Amino acid sequence: MKKVFLAVVALMITFGAKAQIESHVRWSYAAKKTSATEAVVLIKATMDEGWHIYSQNVKEGGPVKTSFTFAPSKDYALVGKPVEPKPITRYEKVFGMNVGFFENSVIFQQKIKLKSAKATTVKGKLEFMTCNDSKCLPPDEVEFSVPLAK
């Protein structure tokens, strides 16, 4: 019985090692005050060579678009929606449509209006999907926390 147990444990360790999640996007965050009452949160995606993420403005029926959800706060209010640079647009056979995407790196920006002078933290989560020319990975969610000094 002990040998069977050890064999099962060995198999679980072997399969577990092979089941590591593929990741080709790294996220980084910063915030800068633009005035005493306003700031901009910067959310940067850096993709491995050959990989891309999609614009926030993908039509229905396409890949999972990049999206941001900000946690409500009494310290700040969002001003508009996150802004992105102009994406690369190309026809993708797998989706049967033109889609906008970003390669290498992209910075999304969210303006906020500060409601108090104290330091705060902008929290939320983002969802994205990454693909290369031969495959797409399942959509992923990442939580973020961006400190904003006084």
Short mmCIF file of N, CA, C and O in Angstrom, two decimals, residues 54 57-64 89-101:
data_model
loop_
_atom_site.label_atom_id
_atom_site.label_comp_id
_atom_site.label_asym_id
_atom_site.label_seq_id
_atom_site.Cartn_x
_atom_site.Cartn_y
_atom_site.Cartn_z
N TYR A 54 -5.12 42.41 -26.83
CA TYR A 54 -6.11 43.10 -27.64
C TYR A 54 -6.52 44.45 -27.05
O TYR A 54 -6.43 44.68 -25.85
N ASN A 57 -11.32 47.99 -27.45
CA ASN A 57 -12.40 48.28 -28.39
C ASN A 57 -12.56 47.19 -29.45
O ASN A 57 -12.57 47.49 -30.64
N VAL A 58 -12.66 45.95 -29.02
CA VAL A 58 -12.86 44.83 -29.94
C VAL A 58 -14.36 44.58 -30.08
O VAL A 58 -15.09 44.57 -29.08
N LYS A 59 -14.80 44.37 -31.31
CA LYS A 59 -16.22 44.13 -31.56
C LYS A 59 -16.65 42.76 -31.05
O LYS A 59 -15.83 41.85 -30.90
N GLU A 60 -17.96 42.63 -30.81
CA GLU A 60 -18.56 41.36 -30.37
C GLU A 60 -18.19 40.26 -31.37
O GLU A 60 -18.18 40.48 -32.57
N GLY A 61 -17.88 39.07 -30.86
CA GLY A 61 -17.52 37.95 -31.72
C GLY A 61 -16.02 37.81 -31.92
O GLY A 61 -15.57 36.84 -32.53
N GLY A 62 -15.27 38.76 -31.41
CA GLY A 62 -13.82 38.71 -31.55
C GLY A 62 -13.18 38.14 -30.29
O GLY A 62 -13.84 37.53 -29.45
N PRO A 63 -11.89 38.37 -30.14
CA PRO A 63 -11.19 37.90 -28.94
C PRO A 63 -11.65 38.68 -27.71
O PRO A 63 -12.34 39.69 -27.82
N VAL A 64 -11.23 38.21 -26.54
CA VAL A 64 -11.54 38.92 -25.29
C VAL A 64 -10.73 40.21 -25.28
O VAL A 64 -9.50 40.20 -25.38
N THR A 89 -4.09 47.19 -36.36
CA THR A 89 -5.33 46.50 -36.76
C THR A 89 -5.03 45.59 -37.92
O THR A 89 -4.37 46.00 -38.89
N ARG A 90 -5.51 44.34 -37.80
CA ARG A 90 -5.30 43.39 -38.89
C ARG A 90 -6.39 42.33 -38.83
O ARG A 90 -6.99 42.08 -37.79
N TYR A 91 -6.62 41.71 -39.98
CA TYR A 91 -7.61 40.65 -40.09
C TYR A 91 -7.03 39.39 -39.44
O TYR A 91 -5.90 39.00 -39.76
N GLU A 92 -7.80 38.79 -38.52
CA GLU A 92 -7.38 37.53 -37.91
C GLU A 92 -8.37 36.45 -38.31
O GLU A 92 -9.56 36.55 -38.01
N LYS A 93 -7.84 35.47 -39.03
CA LYS A 93 -8.66 34.38 -39.58
C LYS A 93 -9.47 33.68 -38.51
O LYS A 93 -10.63 33.36 -38.70
N VAL A 94 -8.84 33.41 -37.39
CA VAL A 94 -9.50 32.64 -36.34
C VAL A 94 -10.78 33.32 -35.84
O VAL A 94 -11.72 32.65 -35.46
N PHE A 95 -10.81 34.65 -35.88
CA PHE A 95 -12.00 35.38 -35.44
C PHE A 95 -12.85 35.85 -36.62
O PHE A 95 -13.96 36.33 -36.43
N GLY A 96 -12.31 35.77 -37.82
CA GLY A 96 -13.03 36.18 -39.02
C GLY A 96 -13.33 37.66 -39.06
O GLY A 96 -14.37 38.08 -39.59
N MET A 97 -12.43 38.48 -38.52
CA MET A 97 -12.67 39.93 -38.47
C MET A 97 -11.37 40.69 -38.26
O MET A 97 -10.35 40.11 -37.87
N ASN A 98 -11.42 41.99 -38.50
CA ASN A 98 -10.30 42.86 -38.17
C ASN A 98 -10.32 43.11 -36.67
O ASN A 98 -11.39 43.37 -36.11
N VAL A 99 -9.17 43.02 -36.04
CA VAL A 99 -9.08 43.28 -34.61
C VAL A 99 -7.90 44.20 -34.32
O VAL A 99 -6.89 44.18 -35.01
N GLY A 100 -8.04 45.00 -33.27
CA GLY A 100 -6.97 45.88 -32.83
C GLY A 100 -6.19 45.22 -31.70
O GLY A 100 -6.78 44.62 -30.81
N PHE A 101 -4.88 45.34 -31.76
CA PHE A 101 -4.03 44.70 -30.74
C PHE A 101 -2.75 45.49 -30.55
O PHE A 101 -2.44 46.40 -31.32
#
